[in-house]
Amino acid sequence: MAADGRRTVWGQGNGMLTALRGGTGGFYVGLFMVAASTTALQIVQTRILSVISWYSLAFLAISMAMLGLTAGSLLVYFYDRWLSQRPVAHRLAQGTLLLAIAIAVSWLFLINSIAISEIWIGPTLVLIWLHMIIVLALPYVLAGAVIALALTRTPLPIGTVYGVDLAGAAAGCLLVLAMMAVLDGVSAMLALAALSAFSASAFMMSAQALGGDVAAHADHAARLSRSARRWGLWLIVACSLNAALYPFAGRLLMDKTRLLQVEMIETLEWNAFSRIEVSRPLFRVPSLNGRAPNMPGEMKVAIEERVLAIDGGASTQLYAFDGDREDLAFLEYDITNLAYAIRNGGGSAAVIGVGGGRDMMSAHYFGFEAITGIELNPIIVENLTERYADFNRISAVPGVEIHVDDARAWFASNDGAFDLMQMSLIDTWAATGAGAHSLAENGLYTMEAWQTFLNDVTPNGVFTVSRWFNPDSVGETGRMVSLTMATLYAMGAERPADHIYLASVDQLATIVVSRAPLSAEEIGKLDATVERMGFQMLMRPGSTPSNPVLAAIAAAPDTATLYSLAEDAPLDFSPTTDDQPFFFNQLKLTSVGDWGTIISQQGVASGNIIATLMLAVIVAVSGLAVVATMIVPTLPTLKRTDGRLAGLGTGYFLLIGLGFMFAEIALMQRLSIFLGHPVYGLAIALAGIILSTGIGAAISERRPLVTPRHLTIWVGGTVLFIASLPVWLPTLLIAASSQGIVIRAIVCLLAVAPAGLMLGFAFPTGMRLVRAIDDSPTPWFWAVNGAAGVLASGLAVAVGTFVSISASFAIAAVCYALLLPVALGLHAHGQRKASDYGPVGQASEAPG
């Protein structure tokens, strides 16, 4: 179907109703299911990768999806003659059946993957990531071929087909959130494989309506239908059995740190946020985060406890507790509870991230009568309030409340005030080990977040945070102090250092921040507790810290000085904001010469180096995959056209590929903080972008940009909107931060929609411009666009991490600004060709 034919059929307002009556309902159902399973697969793969590696790989699933979908579309172009040997419904069914098998194969290899976080940079890592890219991308190649066939080889209204495809893709983003509430991440992949298999059967229901010599291939059709149903049923059975027997059936071989030892696990549950593992009971001396060296021997009595692990890395303890407060005396000797030396014996306390209930138990032991816990993950809350409520009775203590919510949103909407607020070691190991490129915890460690928290503390209340400490390098501790100083300056404090007390033991530091300057009596109590416990005082009002970095931070007269201090240091300890939220990434690219020393210190920053090198390896290996699957196969098509079209067309599709991905990744990173978790940012932002971009592309069919004036207005509007996002988006998000998750999700969709609408014009407009000149290099331009998107996804993560999210928006805006002269050049070239020779090469179908 020619491009002008697409615009003709788009005008049929009742196209879907007519199509359904004509027997094509099975086709639309099949397409919807394929699109849904494809986008859902991206999010499920991200969850699995987060267990065996890091959350920062969220971009990789999107990158591999783009790689596979583009490669699959190109297969449709290059193998058109072979595809035409069977009716299109048969090819669609074959493709989706192979997609189901490919998802199952990908599942098999993925669950048996080794822990990537344990592999050092070298040839082995390159081979591992090449293997991982093949495993991840294979299903998307088949999905891309199926979707391309549906869009370009069926006699149905392209607008309706495209709309169903996008509706399915958006539904898949939300479907996975519900699916992960009842299935583990491993079994969820099998469910998606089953969904793909049943879509093959749905396609065959519309074989007659889709055309082709169906009668001549009746036997083949019957075999395909039977195979699709059988595979679907077997995959449903496999999914159900695996979910019922999990983790004693198909499961991840390894997590970040070790082989999974099922015999040591009592429960293992997944949701869209994480995988929560609870061990069998252990009898041992109570595990403490920062045990006091002077802890009396009588306190070192073995008790029963369980280990609660999040995504195979971060862990906390679930102590046996029958309600007797005196049994909790050992908690007094943990440095995370230093603030109770000056706040105890009544009042209200709040705990951010309840984990195994340790901090709430501390508040109870020190006499707080009202204790509120805020926890994002419902599985953790269920463990405390239901599953292990008899093992640990903290949730039954009078005055204890636990809320399932994002801490920032909850405190923003809360009118109360707390005498003490505690946030101890809220991370998931991926944060401290890998730079936390896209973590929920990022949103808890910014100036905006800490202002929200401190605003909900009484005028004389305290906010206490514990983070890891390295005596040889105070990078993370220094950033914690710098963030505290900047927050207090923003809240009007004249001398923030007078509000801060900092102490450490071994590799842990705890900061106590008071809304009012600490009094001499309070300082004396803290000093006495530090001495009695055997802790080390690092910073206190009235004294100059012995560590030169902490001394410089404490003496900084304003926030600007805090940033300038960090510029001259090998590690980044500057205050983090919502625009630069990566608290756990202390690495600076300008300090490459110091990386050897940083690695030898074995601190958090050494993990940042490994993560950064890992990111570079992934981008490089992805580049090789792009060259092999896209560039090399399509390069010959470029030789059939003139040099000006080749140069302008390549520039156009390169720019829109880069610009789109930088904008998308930046939106996901920014919205993850607002929504409370990267999975929400991925699912909701992706759904919004898919829908709005598709609508924009559909509008471009009815209202094409056919004049230089139209092109200029479109590019100008796109550039202005993207460039303005860092100006107005933070204000909107702060204003809506106190709303529930549903309202916040709607706000995100509304914020994303205008960008998606305008970006949706880019690709069809480019195809229209180049086809007006010559359609023979179309596959090359598809490949360039896909390659740019694949590589830009990793680059956008790096820019957001090491510069700022606003910088990613700026790069996206620059890409679209550069698009204007290229688009005008293509338009002018097309006009000259038309006037000199008449229209060249009536449009043949693009791949996909």
PDB file of N, CA and C in Angstrom, residues 275-317:
ATOM      1  N   ARG A 275      12.714  -8.321  44.236  1.00  0.00           N
ATOM      2  CA  ARG A 275      12.583  -9.698  44.682  1.00  0.00           C
ATOM      3  C   ARG A 275      12.978  -9.732  46.163  1.00  0.00           C
ATOM      4  N   ILE A 276      12.079 -10.199  47.015  1.00  0.00           N
ATOM      5  CA  ILE A 276      12.297 -10.212  48.459  1.00  0.00           C
ATOM      6  C   ILE A 276      12.511 -11.655  48.910  1.00  0.00           C
ATOM      7  N   GLU A 277      13.653 -11.889  49.514  1.00  0.00           N
ATOM      8  CA  GLU A 277      14.024 -13.216  49.993  1.00  0.00           C
ATOM      9  C   GLU A 277      14.112 -13.187  51.521  1.00  0.00           C
ATOM     10  N   VAL A 278      13.461 -14.130  52.171  1.00  0.00           N
ATOM     11  CA  VAL A 278      13.524 -14.252  53.628  1.00  0.00           C
ATOM     12  C   VAL A 278      14.124 -15.607  53.966  1.00  0.00           C
ATOM     13  N   SER A 279      15.169 -15.587  54.784  1.00  0.00           N
ATOM     14  CA  SER A 279      15.880 -16.820  55.106  1.00  0.00           C
ATOM     15  C   SER A 279      15.152 -17.614  56.182  1.00  0.00           C
ATOM     16  N   ARG A 280      15.580 -18.828  56.353  1.00  0.00           N
ATOM     17  CA  ARG A 280      15.116 -19.628  57.479  1.00  0.00           C
ATOM     18  C   ARG A 280      15.700 -19.046  58.769  1.00  0.00           C
ATOM     19  N   PRO A 281      15.107 -19.351  59.916  1.00  0.00           N
ATOM     20  CA  PRO A 281      15.589 -18.765  61.173  1.00  0.00           C
ATOM     21  C   PRO A 281      17.049 -19.115  61.458  1.00  0.00           C
ATOM     22  N   LEU A 282      17.759 -18.140  61.989  1.00  0.00           N
ATOM     23  CA  LEU A 282      19.154 -18.305  62.398  1.00  0.00           C
ATOM     24  C   LEU A 282      19.254 -17.933  63.867  1.00  0.00           C
ATOM     25  N   PHE A 283      20.062 -18.680  64.639  1.00  0.00           N
ATOM     26  CA  PHE A 283      20.299 -18.357  66.036  1.00  0.00           C
ATOM     27  C   PHE A 283      21.727 -17.828  66.162  1.00  0.00           C
ATOM     28  N   ARG A 284      21.843 -16.550  66.481  1.00  0.00           N
ATOM     29  CA  ARG A 284      23.163 -15.933  66.560  1.00  0.00           C
ATOM     30  C   ARG A 284      23.077 -14.613  67.309  1.00  0.00           C
ATOM     31  N   VAL A 285      24.254 -14.052  67.600  1.00  0.00           N
ATOM     32  CA  VAL A 285      24.310 -12.739  68.233  1.00  0.00           C
ATOM     33  C   VAL A 285      23.619 -11.744  67.308  1.00  0.00           C
ATOM     34  N   PRO A 286      22.778 -10.856  67.817  1.00  0.00           N
ATOM     35  CA  PRO A 286      22.024  -9.941  66.945  1.00  0.00           C
ATOM     36  C   PRO A 286      22.920  -9.196  65.959  1.00  0.00           C
ATOM     37  N   SER A 287      22.518  -9.215  64.709  1.00  0.00           N
ATOM     38  CA  SER A 287      23.255  -8.485  63.673  1.00  0.00           C
ATOM     39  C   SER A 287      22.911  -7.005  63.765  1.00  0.00           C
ATOM     40  N   LEU A 288      23.931  -6.176  63.841  1.00  0.00           N
ATOM     41  CA  LEU A 288      23.750  -4.735  63.901  1.00  0.00           C
ATOM     42  C   LEU A 288      24.482  -4.089  62.736  1.00  0.00           C
ATOM     43  N   ASN A 289      23.974  -2.949  62.280  1.00  0.00           N
ATOM     44  CA  ASN A 289      24.630  -2.252  61.171  1.00  0.00           C
ATOM     45  C   ASN A 289      25.980  -1.685  61.593  1.00  0.00           C
ATOM     46  N   GLY A 290      25.998  -1.063  62.749  1.00  0.00           N
ATOM     47  CA  GLY A 290      27.232  -0.457  63.248  1.00  0.00           C
ATOM     48  C   GLY A 290      27.381  -0.744  64.725  1.00  0.00           C
ATOM     49  N   ARG A 291      27.910  -1.921  65.050  1.00  0.00           N
ATOM     50  CA  ARG A 291      27.989  -2.368  66.433  1.00  0.00           C
ATOM     51  C   ARG A 291      29.009  -1.543  67.212  1.00  0.00           C
ATOM     52  N   ALA A 292      28.635  -1.131  68.416  1.00  0.00           N
ATOM     53  CA  ALA A 292      29.538  -0.379  69.282  1.00  0.00           C
ATOM     54  C   ALA A 292      30.677  -1.272  69.762  1.00  0.00           C
ATOM     55  N   PRO A 293      31.930  -0.815  69.654  1.00  0.00           N
ATOM     56  CA  PRO A 293      33.052  -1.623  70.168  1.00  0.00           C
ATOM     57  C   PRO A 293      32.925  -1.930  71.656  1.00  0.00           C
ATOM     58  N   ASN A 294      32.273  -1.042  72.406  1.00  0.00           N
ATOM     59  CA  ASN A 294      32.148  -1.220  73.852  1.00  0.00           C
ATOM     60  C   ASN A 294      30.842  -1.901  74.256  1.00  0.00           C
ATOM     61  N   MET A 295      30.241  -2.623  73.349  1.00  0.00           N
ATOM     62  CA  MET A 295      28.990  -3.322  73.673  1.00  0.00           C
ATOM     63  C   MET A 295      29.270  -4.371  74.751  1.00  0.00           C
ATOM     64  N   PRO A 296      28.552  -4.332  75.872  1.00  0.00           N
ATOM     65  CA  PRO A 296      28.806  -5.281  76.964  1.00  0.00           C
ATOM     66  C   PRO A 296      28.600  -6.725  76.521  1.00  0.00           C
ATOM     67  N   GLY A 297      29.352  -7.608  77.142  1.00  0.00           N
ATOM     68  CA  GLY A 297      29.261  -9.012  76.786  1.00  0.00           C
ATOM     69  C   GLY A 297      27.897  -9.606  77.023  1.00  0.00           C
ATOM     70  N   GLU A 298      27.195  -9.126  78.061  1.00  0.00           N
ATOM     71  CA  GLU A 298      25.879  -9.694  78.357  1.00  0.00           C
ATOM     72  C   GLU A 298      24.847  -9.374  77.282  1.00  0.00           C
ATOM     73  N   MET A 299      25.162  -8.369  76.440  1.00  0.00           N
ATOM     74  CA  MET A 299      24.251  -8.031  75.354  1.00  0.00           C
ATOM     75  C   MET A 299      24.460  -8.930  74.127  1.00  0.00           C
ATOM     76  N   LYS A 300      25.554  -9.656  74.118  1.00  0.00           N
ATOM     77  CA  LYS A 300      25.892 -10.483  72.961  1.00  0.00           C
ATOM     78  C   LYS A 300      25.335 -11.897  73.134  1.00  0.00           C
ATOM     79  N   VAL A 301      24.049 -11.946  73.380  1.00  0.00           N
ATOM     80  CA  VAL A 301      23.357 -13.217  73.564  1.00  0.00           C
ATOM     81  C   VAL A 301      22.633 -13.583  72.267  1.00  0.00           C
ATOM     82  N   ALA A 302      22.771 -14.810  71.853  1.00  0.00           N
ATOM     83  CA  ALA A 302      22.156 -15.244  70.601  1.00  0.00           C
ATOM     84  C   ALA A 302      20.638 -15.136  70.677  1.00  0.00           C
ATOM     85  N   ILE A 303      20.066 -14.638  69.597  1.00  0.00           N
ATOM     86  CA  ILE A 303      18.621 -14.581  69.462  1.00  0.00           C
ATOM     87  C   ILE A 303      18.237 -15.185  68.113  1.00  0.00           C
ATOM     88  N   GLU A 304      16.970 -15.377  67.907  1.00  0.00           N
ATOM     89  CA  GLU A 304      16.494 -15.900  66.631  1.00  0.00           C
ATOM     90  C   GLU A 304      16.212 -14.736  65.689  1.00  0.00           C
ATOM     91  N   GLU A 305      16.713 -14.823  64.473  1.00  0.00           N
ATOM     92  CA  GLU A 305      16.468 -13.781  63.479  1.00  0.00           C
ATOM     93  C   GLU A 305      16.459 -14.390  62.090  1.00  0.00           C
ATOM     94  N   ARG A 306      15.848 -13.682  61.181  1.00  0.00           N
ATOM     95  CA  ARG A 306      15.841 -14.050  59.772  1.00  0.00           C
ATOM     96  C   ARG A 306      16.520 -12.929  58.984  1.00  0.00           C
ATOM     97  N   VAL A 307      17.116 -13.278  57.848  1.00  0.00           N
ATOM     98  CA  VAL A 307      17.726 -12.279  56.970  1.00  0.00           C
ATOM     99  C   VAL A 307      16.760 -11.980  55.837  1.00  0.00           C
ATOM    100  N   LEU A 308      16.462 -10.727  55.628  1.00  0.00           N
ATOM    101  CA  LEU A 308      15.580 -10.275  54.549  1.00  0.00           C
ATOM    102  C   LEU A 308      16.465  -9.608  53.500  1.00  0.00           C
ATOM    103  N   ALA A 309      16.525 -10.188  52.296  1.00  0.00           N
ATOM    104  CA  ALA A 309      17.396  -9.682  51.223  1.00  0.00           C
ATOM    105  C   ALA A 309      16.554  -9.112  50.089  1.00  0.00           C
ATOM    106  N   ILE A 310      16.976  -7.982  49.557  1.00  0.00           N
ATOM    107  CA  ILE A 310      16.275  -7.297  48.478  1.00  0.00           C
ATOM    108  C   ILE A 310      17.110  -7.389  47.207  1.00  0.00           C
ATOM    109  N   ASP A 311      16.548  -8.028  46.185  1.00  0.00           N
ATOM    110  CA  ASP A 311      17.218  -8.186  44.896  1.00  0.00           C
ATOM    111  C   ASP A 311      18.612  -8.783  45.023  1.00  0.00           C
ATOM    112  N   GLY A 312      18.770  -9.668  45.984  1.00  0.00           N
ATOM    113  CA  GLY A 312      20.022 -10.408  46.094  1.00  0.00           C
ATOM    114  C   GLY A 312      21.190  -9.611  46.604  1.00  0.00           C
ATOM    115  N   GLY A 313      20.977  -8.370  47.036  1.00  0.00           N
ATOM    116  CA  GLY A 313      22.096  -7.562  47.493  1.00  0.00           C
ATOM    117  C   GLY A 313      21.882  -6.997  48.872  1.00  0.00           C
ATOM    118  N   ALA A 314      21.056  -5.995  48.977  1.00  0.00           N
ATOM    119  CA  ALA A 314      20.816  -5.357  50.269  1.00  0.00           C
ATOM    120  C   ALA A 314      20.111  -6.324  51.202  1.00  0.00           C
ATOM    121  N   SER A 315      20.458  -6.258  52.462  1.00  0.00           N
ATOM    122  CA  SER A 315      19.814  -7.142  53.423  1.00  0.00           C
ATOM    123  C   SER A 315      19.586  -6.415  54.733  1.00  0.00           C
ATOM    124  N   THR A 316      18.613  -6.886  55.464  1.00  0.00           N
ATOM    125  CA  THR A 316      18.319  -6.382  56.790  1.00  0.00           C
ATOM    126  C   THR A 316      17.843  -7.553  57.628  1.00  0.00           C
ATOM    127  N   GLN A 317      17.730  -7.349  58.922  1.00  0.00           N
ATOM    128  CA  GLN A 317      17.370  -8.429  59.817  1.00  0.00           C
ATOM    129  C   GLN A 317      15.913  -8.328  60.264  1.00  0.00           C
TER     130      GLN A 317
END
